[in-house]
Coordinates of C-alpha atoms and ligand atoms in Angstrom, one line a residue:
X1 CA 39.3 2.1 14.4
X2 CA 39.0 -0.5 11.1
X3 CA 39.1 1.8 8.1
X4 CA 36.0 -0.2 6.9
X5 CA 33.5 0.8 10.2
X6 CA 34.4 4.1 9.3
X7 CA 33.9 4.3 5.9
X8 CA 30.3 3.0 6.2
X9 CA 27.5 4.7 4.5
X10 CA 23.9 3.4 5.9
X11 CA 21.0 3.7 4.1
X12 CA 17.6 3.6 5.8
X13 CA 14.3 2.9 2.7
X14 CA 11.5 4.6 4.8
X15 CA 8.3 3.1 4.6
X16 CA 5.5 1.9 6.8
X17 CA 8.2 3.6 9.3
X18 CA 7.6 6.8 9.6
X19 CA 8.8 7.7 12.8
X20 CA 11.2 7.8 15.6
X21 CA 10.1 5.9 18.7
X22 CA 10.0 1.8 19.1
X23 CA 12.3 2.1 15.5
X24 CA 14.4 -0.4 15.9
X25 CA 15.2 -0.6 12.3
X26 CA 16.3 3.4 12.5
X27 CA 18.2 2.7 15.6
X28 CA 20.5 -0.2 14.5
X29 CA 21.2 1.5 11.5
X30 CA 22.6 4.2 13.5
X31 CA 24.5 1.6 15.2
X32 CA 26.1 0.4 12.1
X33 CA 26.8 3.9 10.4
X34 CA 28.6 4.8 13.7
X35 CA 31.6 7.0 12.5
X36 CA 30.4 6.9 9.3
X37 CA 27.2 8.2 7.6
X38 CA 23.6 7.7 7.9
X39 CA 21.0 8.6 4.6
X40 CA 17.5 8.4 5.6
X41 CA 15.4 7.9 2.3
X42 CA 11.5 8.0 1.0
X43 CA 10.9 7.2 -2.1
X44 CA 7.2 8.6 -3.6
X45 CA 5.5 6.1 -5.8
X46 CA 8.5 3.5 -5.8
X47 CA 5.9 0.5 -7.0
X48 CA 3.9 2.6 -8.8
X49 CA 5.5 1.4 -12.3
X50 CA 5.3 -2.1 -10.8
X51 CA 1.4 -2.3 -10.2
X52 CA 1.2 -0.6 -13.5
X53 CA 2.6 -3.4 -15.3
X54 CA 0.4 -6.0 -13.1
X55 CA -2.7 -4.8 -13.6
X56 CA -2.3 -2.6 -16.8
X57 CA -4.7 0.1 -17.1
X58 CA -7.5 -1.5 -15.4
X59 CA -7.8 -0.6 -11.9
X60 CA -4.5 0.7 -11.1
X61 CA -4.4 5.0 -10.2
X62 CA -1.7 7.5 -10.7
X63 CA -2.6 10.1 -8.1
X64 CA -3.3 9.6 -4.1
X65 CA -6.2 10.9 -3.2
X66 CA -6.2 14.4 -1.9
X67 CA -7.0 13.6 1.8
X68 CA -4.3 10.5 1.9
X69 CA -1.8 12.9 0.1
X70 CA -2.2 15.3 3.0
X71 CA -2.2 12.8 5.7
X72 CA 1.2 11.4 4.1
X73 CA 2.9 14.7 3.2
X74 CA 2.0 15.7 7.0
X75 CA 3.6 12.8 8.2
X76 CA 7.0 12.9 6.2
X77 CA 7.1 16.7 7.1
X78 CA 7.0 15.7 10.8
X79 CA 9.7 13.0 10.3
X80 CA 12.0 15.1 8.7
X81 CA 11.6 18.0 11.6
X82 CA 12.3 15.3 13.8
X83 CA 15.4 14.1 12.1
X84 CA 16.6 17.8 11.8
X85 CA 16.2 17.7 15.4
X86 CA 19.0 14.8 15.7
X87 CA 21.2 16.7 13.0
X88 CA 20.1 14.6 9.5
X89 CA 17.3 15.0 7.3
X90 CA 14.8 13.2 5.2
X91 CA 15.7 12.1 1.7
X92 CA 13.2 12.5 -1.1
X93 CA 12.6 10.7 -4.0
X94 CA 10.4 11.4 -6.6
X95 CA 10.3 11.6 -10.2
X96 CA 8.9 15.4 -10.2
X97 CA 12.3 16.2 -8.0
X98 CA 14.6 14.4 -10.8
X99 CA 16.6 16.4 -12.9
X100 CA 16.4 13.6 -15.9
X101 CA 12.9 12.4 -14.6
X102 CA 13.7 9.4 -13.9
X103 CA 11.4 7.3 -11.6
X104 CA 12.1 6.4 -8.0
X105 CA 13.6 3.3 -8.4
X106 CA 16.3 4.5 -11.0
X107 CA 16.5 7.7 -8.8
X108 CA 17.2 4.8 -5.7
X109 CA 19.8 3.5 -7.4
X110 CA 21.6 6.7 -8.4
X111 CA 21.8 7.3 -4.9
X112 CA 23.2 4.1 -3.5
X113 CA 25.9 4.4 -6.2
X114 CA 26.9 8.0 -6.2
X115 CA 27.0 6.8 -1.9
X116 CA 28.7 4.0 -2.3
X117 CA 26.4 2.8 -0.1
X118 CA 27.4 -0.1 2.3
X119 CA 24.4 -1.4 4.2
X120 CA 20.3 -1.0 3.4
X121 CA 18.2 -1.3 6.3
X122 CA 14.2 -1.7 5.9
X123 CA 11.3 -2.5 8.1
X124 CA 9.4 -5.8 7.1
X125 CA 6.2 -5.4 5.6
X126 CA 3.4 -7.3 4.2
X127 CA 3.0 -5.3 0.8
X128 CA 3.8 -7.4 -2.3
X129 CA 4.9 -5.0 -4.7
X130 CA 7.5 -3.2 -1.7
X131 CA 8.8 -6.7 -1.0
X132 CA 9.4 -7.0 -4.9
X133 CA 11.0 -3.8 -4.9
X134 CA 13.3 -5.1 -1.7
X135 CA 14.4 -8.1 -4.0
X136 CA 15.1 -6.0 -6.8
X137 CA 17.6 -3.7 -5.3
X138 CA 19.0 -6.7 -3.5
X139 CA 19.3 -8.9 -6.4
X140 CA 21.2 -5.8 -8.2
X141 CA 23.1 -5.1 -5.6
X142 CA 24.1 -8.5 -3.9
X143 CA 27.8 -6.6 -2.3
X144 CA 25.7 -4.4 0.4
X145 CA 24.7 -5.6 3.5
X146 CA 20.9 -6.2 3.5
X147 CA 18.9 -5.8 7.2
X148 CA 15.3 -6.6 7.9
X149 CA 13.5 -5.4 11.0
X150 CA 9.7 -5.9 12.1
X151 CA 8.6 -3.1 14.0
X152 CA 4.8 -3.3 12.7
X153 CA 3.3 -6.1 14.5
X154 CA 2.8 -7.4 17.8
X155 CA 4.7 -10.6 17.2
X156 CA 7.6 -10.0 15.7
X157 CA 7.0 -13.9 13.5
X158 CA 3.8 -15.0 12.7
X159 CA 2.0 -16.6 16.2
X160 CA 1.6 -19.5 15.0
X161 CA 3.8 -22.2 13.0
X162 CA 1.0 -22.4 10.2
X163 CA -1.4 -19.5 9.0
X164 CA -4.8 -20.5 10.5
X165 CA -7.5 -20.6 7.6
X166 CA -9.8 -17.8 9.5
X167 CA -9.4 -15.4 12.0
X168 CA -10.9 -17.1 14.8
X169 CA -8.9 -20.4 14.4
X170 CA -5.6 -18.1 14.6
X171 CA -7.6 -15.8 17.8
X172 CA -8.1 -18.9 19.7
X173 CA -4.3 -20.2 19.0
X174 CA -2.8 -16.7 20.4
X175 CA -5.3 -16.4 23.2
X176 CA -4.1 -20.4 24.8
X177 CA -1.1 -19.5 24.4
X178 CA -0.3 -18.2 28.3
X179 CA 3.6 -17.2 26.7
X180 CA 2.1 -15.1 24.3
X181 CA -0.4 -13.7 26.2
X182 CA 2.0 -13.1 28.8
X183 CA 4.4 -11.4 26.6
X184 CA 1.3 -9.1 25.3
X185 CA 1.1 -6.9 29.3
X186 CA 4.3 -5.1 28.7
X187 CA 6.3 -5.3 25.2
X188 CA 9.9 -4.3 24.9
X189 CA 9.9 -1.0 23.1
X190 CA 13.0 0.5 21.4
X191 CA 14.5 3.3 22.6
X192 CA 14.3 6.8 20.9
X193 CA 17.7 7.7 19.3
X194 CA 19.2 11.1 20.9
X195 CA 21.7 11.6 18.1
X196 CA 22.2 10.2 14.5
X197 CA 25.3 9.8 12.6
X198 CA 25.5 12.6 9.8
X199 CA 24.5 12.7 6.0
X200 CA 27.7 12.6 3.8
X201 CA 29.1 16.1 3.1
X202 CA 27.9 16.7 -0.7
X203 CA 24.3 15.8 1.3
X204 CA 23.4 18.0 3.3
X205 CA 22.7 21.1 2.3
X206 CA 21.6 19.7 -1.5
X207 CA 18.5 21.0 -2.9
X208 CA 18.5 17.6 -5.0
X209 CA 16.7 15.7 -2.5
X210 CA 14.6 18.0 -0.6
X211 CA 10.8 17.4 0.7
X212 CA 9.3 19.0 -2.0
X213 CA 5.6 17.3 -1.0
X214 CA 3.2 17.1 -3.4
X215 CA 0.4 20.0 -3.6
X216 CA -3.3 19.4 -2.3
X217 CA -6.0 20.8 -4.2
X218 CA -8.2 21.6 -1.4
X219 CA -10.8 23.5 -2.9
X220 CA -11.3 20.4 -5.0
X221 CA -12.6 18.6 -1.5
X222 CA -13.9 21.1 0.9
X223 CA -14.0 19.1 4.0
X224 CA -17.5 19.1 5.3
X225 CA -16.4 19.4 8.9
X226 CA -13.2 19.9 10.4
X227 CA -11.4 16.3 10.4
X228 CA -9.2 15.9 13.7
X229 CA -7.0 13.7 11.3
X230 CA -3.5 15.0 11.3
X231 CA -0.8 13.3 9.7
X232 CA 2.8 12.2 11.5
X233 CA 4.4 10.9 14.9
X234 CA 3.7 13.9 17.2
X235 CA 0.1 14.0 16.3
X236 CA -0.3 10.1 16.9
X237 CA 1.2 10.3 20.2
X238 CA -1.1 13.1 21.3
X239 CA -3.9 11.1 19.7
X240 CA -2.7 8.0 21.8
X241 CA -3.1 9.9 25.0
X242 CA -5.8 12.0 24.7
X243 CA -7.9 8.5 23.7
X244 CA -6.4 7.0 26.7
X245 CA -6.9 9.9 29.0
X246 CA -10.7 9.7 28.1
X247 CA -13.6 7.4 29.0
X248 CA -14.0 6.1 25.4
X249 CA -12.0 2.7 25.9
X250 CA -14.3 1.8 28.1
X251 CA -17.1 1.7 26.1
X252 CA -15.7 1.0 22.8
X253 CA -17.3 -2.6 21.8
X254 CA -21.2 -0.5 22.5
X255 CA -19.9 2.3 20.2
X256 CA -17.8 0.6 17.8
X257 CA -20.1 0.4 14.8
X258 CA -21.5 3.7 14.6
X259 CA -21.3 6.1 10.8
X260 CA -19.9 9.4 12.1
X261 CA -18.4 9.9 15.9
X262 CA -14.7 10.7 16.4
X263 CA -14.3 9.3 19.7
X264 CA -16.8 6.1 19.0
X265 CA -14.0 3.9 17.7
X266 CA -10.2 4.5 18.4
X267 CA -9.1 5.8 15.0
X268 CA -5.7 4.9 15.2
X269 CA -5.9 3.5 11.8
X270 CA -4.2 6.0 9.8
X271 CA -0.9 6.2 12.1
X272 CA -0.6 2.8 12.5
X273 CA -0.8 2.1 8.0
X274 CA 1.9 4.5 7.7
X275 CA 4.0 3.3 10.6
X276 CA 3.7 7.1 12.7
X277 CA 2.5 5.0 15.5
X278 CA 3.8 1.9 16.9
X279 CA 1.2 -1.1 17.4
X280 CA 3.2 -2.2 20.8
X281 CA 3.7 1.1 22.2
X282 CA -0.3 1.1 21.4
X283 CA -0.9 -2.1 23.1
X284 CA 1.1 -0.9 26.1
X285 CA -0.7 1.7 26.7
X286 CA -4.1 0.1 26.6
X287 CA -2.7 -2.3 29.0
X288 CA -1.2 0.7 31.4
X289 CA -5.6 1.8 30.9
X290 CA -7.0 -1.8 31.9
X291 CA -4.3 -1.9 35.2
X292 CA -5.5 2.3 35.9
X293 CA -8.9 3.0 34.6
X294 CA -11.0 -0.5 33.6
X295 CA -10.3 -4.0 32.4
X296 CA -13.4 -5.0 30.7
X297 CA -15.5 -6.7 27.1
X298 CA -14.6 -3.0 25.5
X299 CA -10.9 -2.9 26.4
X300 CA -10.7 -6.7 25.5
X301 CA -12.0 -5.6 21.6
X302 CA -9.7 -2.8 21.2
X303 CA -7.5 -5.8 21.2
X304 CA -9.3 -8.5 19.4
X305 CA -9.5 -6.2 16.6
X306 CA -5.6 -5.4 16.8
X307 CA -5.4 -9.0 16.2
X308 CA -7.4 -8.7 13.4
X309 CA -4.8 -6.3 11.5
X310 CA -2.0 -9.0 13.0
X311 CA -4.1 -12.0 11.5
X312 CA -4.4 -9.7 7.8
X313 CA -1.1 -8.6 7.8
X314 CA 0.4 -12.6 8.2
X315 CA -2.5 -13.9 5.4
X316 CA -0.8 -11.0 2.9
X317 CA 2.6 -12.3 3.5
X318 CA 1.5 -16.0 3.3
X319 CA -0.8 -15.6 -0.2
X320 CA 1.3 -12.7 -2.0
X321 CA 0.1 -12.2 -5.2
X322 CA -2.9 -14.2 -4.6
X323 CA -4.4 -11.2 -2.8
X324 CA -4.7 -9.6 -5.6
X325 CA -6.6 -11.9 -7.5
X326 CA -10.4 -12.0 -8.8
X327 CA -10.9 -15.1 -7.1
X328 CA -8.3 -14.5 -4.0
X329 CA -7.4 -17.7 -2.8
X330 CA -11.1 -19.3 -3.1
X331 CA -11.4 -22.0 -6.3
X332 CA -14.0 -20.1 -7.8
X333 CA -14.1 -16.8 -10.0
X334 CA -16.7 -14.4 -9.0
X335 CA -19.7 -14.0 -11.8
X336 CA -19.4 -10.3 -11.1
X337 CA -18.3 -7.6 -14.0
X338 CA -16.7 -4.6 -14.4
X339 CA -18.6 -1.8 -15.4
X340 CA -17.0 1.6 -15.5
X341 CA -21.0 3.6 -15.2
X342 CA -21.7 1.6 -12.3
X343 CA -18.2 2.3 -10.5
X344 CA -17.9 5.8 -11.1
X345 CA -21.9 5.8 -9.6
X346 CA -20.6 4.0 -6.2
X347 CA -17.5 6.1 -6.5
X348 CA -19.1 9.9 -6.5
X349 CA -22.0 8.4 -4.0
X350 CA -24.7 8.6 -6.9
X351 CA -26.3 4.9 -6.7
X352 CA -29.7 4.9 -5.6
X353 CA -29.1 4.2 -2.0
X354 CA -28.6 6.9 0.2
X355 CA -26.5 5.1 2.9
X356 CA -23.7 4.2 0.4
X357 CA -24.1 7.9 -1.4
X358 CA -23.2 9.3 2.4
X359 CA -20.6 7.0 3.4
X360 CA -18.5 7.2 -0.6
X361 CA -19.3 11.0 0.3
X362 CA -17.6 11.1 3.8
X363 CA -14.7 9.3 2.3
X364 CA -14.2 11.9 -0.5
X365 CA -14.0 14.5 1.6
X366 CA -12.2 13.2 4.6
X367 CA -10.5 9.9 3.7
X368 CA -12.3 8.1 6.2
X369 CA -14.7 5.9 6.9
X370 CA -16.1 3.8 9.6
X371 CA -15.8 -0.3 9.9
X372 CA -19.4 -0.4 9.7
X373 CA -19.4 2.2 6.6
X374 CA -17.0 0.2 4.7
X375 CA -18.6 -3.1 5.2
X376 CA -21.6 -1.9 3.9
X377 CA -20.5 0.2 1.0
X378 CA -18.6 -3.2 -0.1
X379 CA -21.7 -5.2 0.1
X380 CA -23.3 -2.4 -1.9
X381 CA -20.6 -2.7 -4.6
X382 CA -20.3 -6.6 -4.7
X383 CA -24.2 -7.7 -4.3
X384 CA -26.3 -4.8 -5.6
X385 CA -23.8 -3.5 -8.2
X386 CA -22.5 -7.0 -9.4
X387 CA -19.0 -5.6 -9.7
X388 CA -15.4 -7.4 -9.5
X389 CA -14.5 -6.3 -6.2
X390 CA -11.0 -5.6 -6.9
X391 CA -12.2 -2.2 -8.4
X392 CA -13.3 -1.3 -4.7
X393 CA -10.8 -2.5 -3.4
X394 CA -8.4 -0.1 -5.4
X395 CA -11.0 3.0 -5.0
X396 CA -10.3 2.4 -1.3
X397 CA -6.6 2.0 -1.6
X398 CA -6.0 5.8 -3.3
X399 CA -8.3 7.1 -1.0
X400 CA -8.2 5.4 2.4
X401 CA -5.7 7.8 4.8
X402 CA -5.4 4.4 6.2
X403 CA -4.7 2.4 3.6
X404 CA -2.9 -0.8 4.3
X405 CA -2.4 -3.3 1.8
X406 CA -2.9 -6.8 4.1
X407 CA -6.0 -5.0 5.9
X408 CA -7.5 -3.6 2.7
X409 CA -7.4 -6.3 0.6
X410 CA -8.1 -9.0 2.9
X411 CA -11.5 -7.1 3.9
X412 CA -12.7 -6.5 0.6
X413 CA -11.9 -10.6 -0.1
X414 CA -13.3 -11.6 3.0
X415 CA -16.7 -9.9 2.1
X416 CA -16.5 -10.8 -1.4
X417 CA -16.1 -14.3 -0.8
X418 CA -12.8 -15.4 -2.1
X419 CA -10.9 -15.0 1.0
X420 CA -10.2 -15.9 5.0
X421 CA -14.3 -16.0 5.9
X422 CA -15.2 -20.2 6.5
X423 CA -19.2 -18.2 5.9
X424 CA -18.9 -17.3 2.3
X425 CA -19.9 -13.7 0.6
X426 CA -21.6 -11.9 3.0
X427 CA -24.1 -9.3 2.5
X428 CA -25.7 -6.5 4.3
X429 CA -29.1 -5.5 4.0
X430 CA -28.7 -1.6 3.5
X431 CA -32.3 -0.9 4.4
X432 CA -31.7 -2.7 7.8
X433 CA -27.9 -1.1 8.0
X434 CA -29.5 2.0 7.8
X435 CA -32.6 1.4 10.6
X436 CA -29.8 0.3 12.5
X437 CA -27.4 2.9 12.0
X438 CA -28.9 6.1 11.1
X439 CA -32.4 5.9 12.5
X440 CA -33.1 9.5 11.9
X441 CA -31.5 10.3 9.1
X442 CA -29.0 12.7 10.8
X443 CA -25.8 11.0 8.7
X444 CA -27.1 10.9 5.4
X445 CA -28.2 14.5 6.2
X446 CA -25.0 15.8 7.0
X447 CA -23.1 14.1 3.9
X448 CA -25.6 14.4 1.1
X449 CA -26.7 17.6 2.2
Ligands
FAD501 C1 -13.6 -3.3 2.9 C2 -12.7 -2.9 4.0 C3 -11.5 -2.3 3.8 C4 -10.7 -1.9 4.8 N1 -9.4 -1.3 4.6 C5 -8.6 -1.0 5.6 C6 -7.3 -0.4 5.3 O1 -6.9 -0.1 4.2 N2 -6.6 -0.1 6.4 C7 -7.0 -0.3 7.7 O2 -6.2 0.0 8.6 N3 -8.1 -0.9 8.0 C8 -9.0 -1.3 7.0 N4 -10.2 -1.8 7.2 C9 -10.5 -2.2 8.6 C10 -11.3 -1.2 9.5 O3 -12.4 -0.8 8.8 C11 -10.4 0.0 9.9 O4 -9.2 -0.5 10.5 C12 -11.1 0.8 10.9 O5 -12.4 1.2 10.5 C13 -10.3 2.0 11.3 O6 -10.9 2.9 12.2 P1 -10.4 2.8 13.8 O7 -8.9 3.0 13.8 O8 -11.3 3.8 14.5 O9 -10.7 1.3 14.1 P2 -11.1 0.6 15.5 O10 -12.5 0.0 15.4 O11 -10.9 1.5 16.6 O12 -10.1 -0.6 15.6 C14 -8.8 -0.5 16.3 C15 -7.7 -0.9 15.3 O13 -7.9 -2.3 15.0 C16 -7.6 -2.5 13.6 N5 -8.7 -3.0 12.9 C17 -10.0 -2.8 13.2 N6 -10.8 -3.5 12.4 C18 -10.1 -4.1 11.5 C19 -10.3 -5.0 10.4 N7 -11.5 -5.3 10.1 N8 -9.2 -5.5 9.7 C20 -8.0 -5.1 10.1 N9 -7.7 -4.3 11.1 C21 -8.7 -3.8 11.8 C22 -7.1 -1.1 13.0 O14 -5.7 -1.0 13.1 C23 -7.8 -0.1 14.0 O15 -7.1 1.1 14.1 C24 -11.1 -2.2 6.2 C25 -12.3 -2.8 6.4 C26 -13.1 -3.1 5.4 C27 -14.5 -3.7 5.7

C-alpha cells in the first residue's frame, strides 16, 4: 500500500449531521481514512465570535436556551454512543474544555495541526456564518483536501437552474418536473457504516476532548407537561415510525394548524435542524405510507411543506448575508424600532394579549411552538409591537429546538415583508387567531395558568 493512503488522517466538522444513517459525508470519509485515521469533531459555538462581530451587541446571545441546549447535548451524546459502538468517539470542542481557553476555532486549528490532518470532510449547509467558518479554515489551510457533501435536502442541487422569487413559482417548477417527481418515490439512501477507521493513538483515551455537554438549569424552566421531545438519531427514528405507524398522516392538512397537540402536525422539526434525521429517509417513508396506508390532500402536505424547508434552505444559500438584513432583500427599510421594554414584554409572554403571552410561554418552557403559534406571535411582534423583526427573529433562534437558520430567518422575512412573499407584510388578527384556534380558552389556560 502507498505510504501516503496510509498515513492519512480524516477529519469529519460535525454539524447539521448528527447522525449515522443516509451520511454520506461520514461514510466517504471513512473511505478515505481507510488504513489510516478518522477524527470525528463538534465544535460548540464555532460562529459565535463571528455573529458577535456582525451584529455587535444588539441582538446577538451567548447562551442557547435551556430547552435547545438539552435537545442538542442529547443528540451529540447519542452520536457519540453510536460512534463508540463502531470503535471511535466524538470530538469536543469548546472553549470551557480548553486548557488556554481558547475559542473553538483556535481550538480547530490546534487540532488539525497537532493531526497533521490530511483531508476535512463537511456536509453542505445553508448557514452563512458556518459557510464563513468553512472558508476560513480552507483559506488557512489550502494543502488539505477539502470535501463537501449534501445530505440535508431532497435535491442534492438546487431544483431549479434559477431561485424562483416565491415559493409557489419554485412548487410549481418541481411538481412539472415528471424526473423530479419521479426521483422523489424512492431516494437512494447511504448505507450505515459497520466499522470506522480508528482515532490516532495519543486520541483516544484523552480527556482533552471529551463530551463534557453543557449543564441545564432545569428548575429555571419547569416544563409544564412532559415534552415527548428527545434529542439524537435513535429517538428520531422511533419518532419516524411511531408517526408512520399511526393514523395521523392521514389527516395532517385538517390538524395542521392547531396551538398544542403532539400528534396534530409531524414534529420532525427538531431532528431534521440538527441533521439526527435524514429529510429522504423521511420522504421515503411517507411514500412507503401513501403505497400501504393512504395516498391523499394530507399526505400530499406533509410534502408540500418539506418543500417549503427545501425552497428556504436554497433562498439562504442564494441571498447570504442578505438574510440577515433589516430590509432582507426587499428595497425598503421597515419603519419599525427596537425597543428593549417592548421585547423583553413579547419575550416573557407579558404583552397584553393573551394568545401571544401562551404561545412565548410554551416556547420558554418546551422550545417549541406550533406553525400557527409562530406566525402569529410574529405578527404580534411586527404589527402590534412595531419592532425590527430581526430581534424576533434571534429570540427564536436561541430558543427554537428546531432552529434552522434558512427556515427561521426566511419566515420571520416573509411575514415581515422584506422577503420571498409576492403579498407583502402580512398580519394576523389575534382576536380572530384566537376564535379560531382556542375557542374555549383551554390553551391559554394551560400556559398562563
Ligand atoms: C416565524 C417562523 C419561524 C420559524 N422558524 C423555524 C425554524 O427555525 N426551524 C424550522 O424547522 N422551522 C421553522 N419554522 C417553520 C415551522 O413553523 C416549523 O417547521 C414547524 O412548526 C415545525 O413543526 P412540525 O415539524 O410539526 O411541522 P409540520 O407542520 O409537521 O411540517 C413538516 C415539516 O415541514 C417543514 N416545514 C413546515 N412548515 C415550514 C415552514 N413554514 N418553513 C420551512 N419548513 C417548514 C419542517 O421541516 C417540518 O418538520 C418557522 C416558522 C415561522 C412562521
Amino acid at each position: 500500500m502507498n505510504k501516503k493512503q496510509n498515513d492519512k488522517v480524516v477529519l469529519v466538522l460535525c454539524h447539521n449531521d448528527l447522525r449515522l444513517h443516509d451520511n454520506a459525508t461520514l461514510v466517504k470519509a471513512a473511505k478515505q481514512a481507510e488504513s489510516g485515521h478518522l477524527l470525528l469533531a463538534y465544535a460548540a459555538n464555532l460562529t459565535n465570535e463571528l455573529n458577535q462581530k456582525a451584529w455587535g451587541q444588539s441582538y446577538h446571545f451567548d447562551k442557547l436556551g435551556d430547552a435547545r441546549q438539552q435537545f442538542l447535548n442529547e443528540s451529540l451524546a447519542d452520536l457519540n454512543a453510536s460512534l463508540n459502538n463502531l470503535g471511535n468517539r466524538l470530538l469536543y470542542l469548546s472553549q470551557e474544555g480548553s486548557e488556554h481557553n481558547h475559542n473553538a476555532f483556535a481550538q480547530l486549528s490546534e487540532l488539525i495541526e497537532q493531526q497533521q490532518v490530511s483531508d476535512i470532510f463537511v456536509s453542505d449547509t445553508a448557514d452563512y456564518a458556518q459557510i464563513k467558518i468553512y472558508n476560513l479554515l480552507r483559506a488557512k489551510y489550502p494543502d488539505i483536501a477539502w470535501h463537501s457533501e449534501s445530505i440535508n435536502t431532497l435535491y442534492p442541487k438546487m431544483p431549479t437552474k434559477k431561485l424562483p422569487q416565491s415559493f409557489t413559482q419554485f412548487r410549481k417548477k418541481v411538481e412539472y418536473d415528471q424526473d423530479l417527481l419521479k426521483a422523489d418515490t424512492d431516494l437512494e439512501i447511504t448505507k450505515i457504516p459497520t466499522t470506522l477507521p480508528p482515532l490516532p493513538e495519543a486520541l483516544i483515551d484523552a480527556s482533552k476532548y471529551a463530551l463534557q455537554l453543557p449543564k441545564i438549569n432545569k428548575s429555571a424552566n419547569p416544563a409544564k407537561d412532559q415534552p415527548e421531545y428527545k434529542g439524537g438519531e435513535s429517538a428520531a427514528l422511533e419518532h419516524l415510525e411511531r408517526y408512520f405507524s399511526s393514523a395521523a398522516p392521514s389527516s395532517y392538512k385538517i390538524t395542521r394548524n392547531a396551538l398544542d397537540e403532539w400528534t396534530h402536525s409531524t414534529k420532525f422539526s427538531a431532528w431534521l435542524a440538527n441533521g439526527t434525521l435524514s429529510v429522504k429517509v423521511l420522504l421515503n417513508r411517507l411514500r412507503q405510507y401513501e403505497r400501504e396506508v393512504v395516498a391523499n390532500g394530507s399526505t400530499y402536505w406533509i410534502w408540500f411543506e418539506l418543500l417549503w424547508r427545501e425552497y428556504f434552505y436554497w433562498y439562504a444559500l442564494e441571498h447570504q448575508q442578505d438574510l440577515f438584513l433589516f430590509k432582507g432583500i426587499s428595497d425598503h427599510r421597515p419603519s419599525n424600532r427596537h425597543n428593549q421594554q417592548r421585547l423583553e414584554s413579547w419575550q416573557k409572554g407579558e404583552t397584553k394579549y393573551p394568545i401571544v403571552n401562551a404561545c412565548m410561554q410554551q416556547l420558554n418552557h418546551t422550545g417549541y411552538m406550533s406553525n400557527r403559534g409562530r406566525q402569529i406571535v410574529a405578527s404580534c411582534f411586527i404589527h402590534e409591537l412595531g419592532l425590527d423583526w430581526r430581534y424576533g427573529a434571534a429570540y427564536f433562534e436561541q430558543q427554537l429546538i428546531d432552529y434552522d437558520v434558512a427556515s427561521n430567518w426566511g419566515n420571520w422575512q416573509y411575514l415581515a415583508g422584506v422577503g420571498a412573499d409576492p403579498r407583502g407584510c402580512r398580519q394576523f388578527n389575534l382576536k380572530k387567531q384566537t376564535q379560531q384556534h382556542d375557542p374555549n380558552g383551554e390553551f391559554i389556560n394551560k400556559w398562563l395558568s
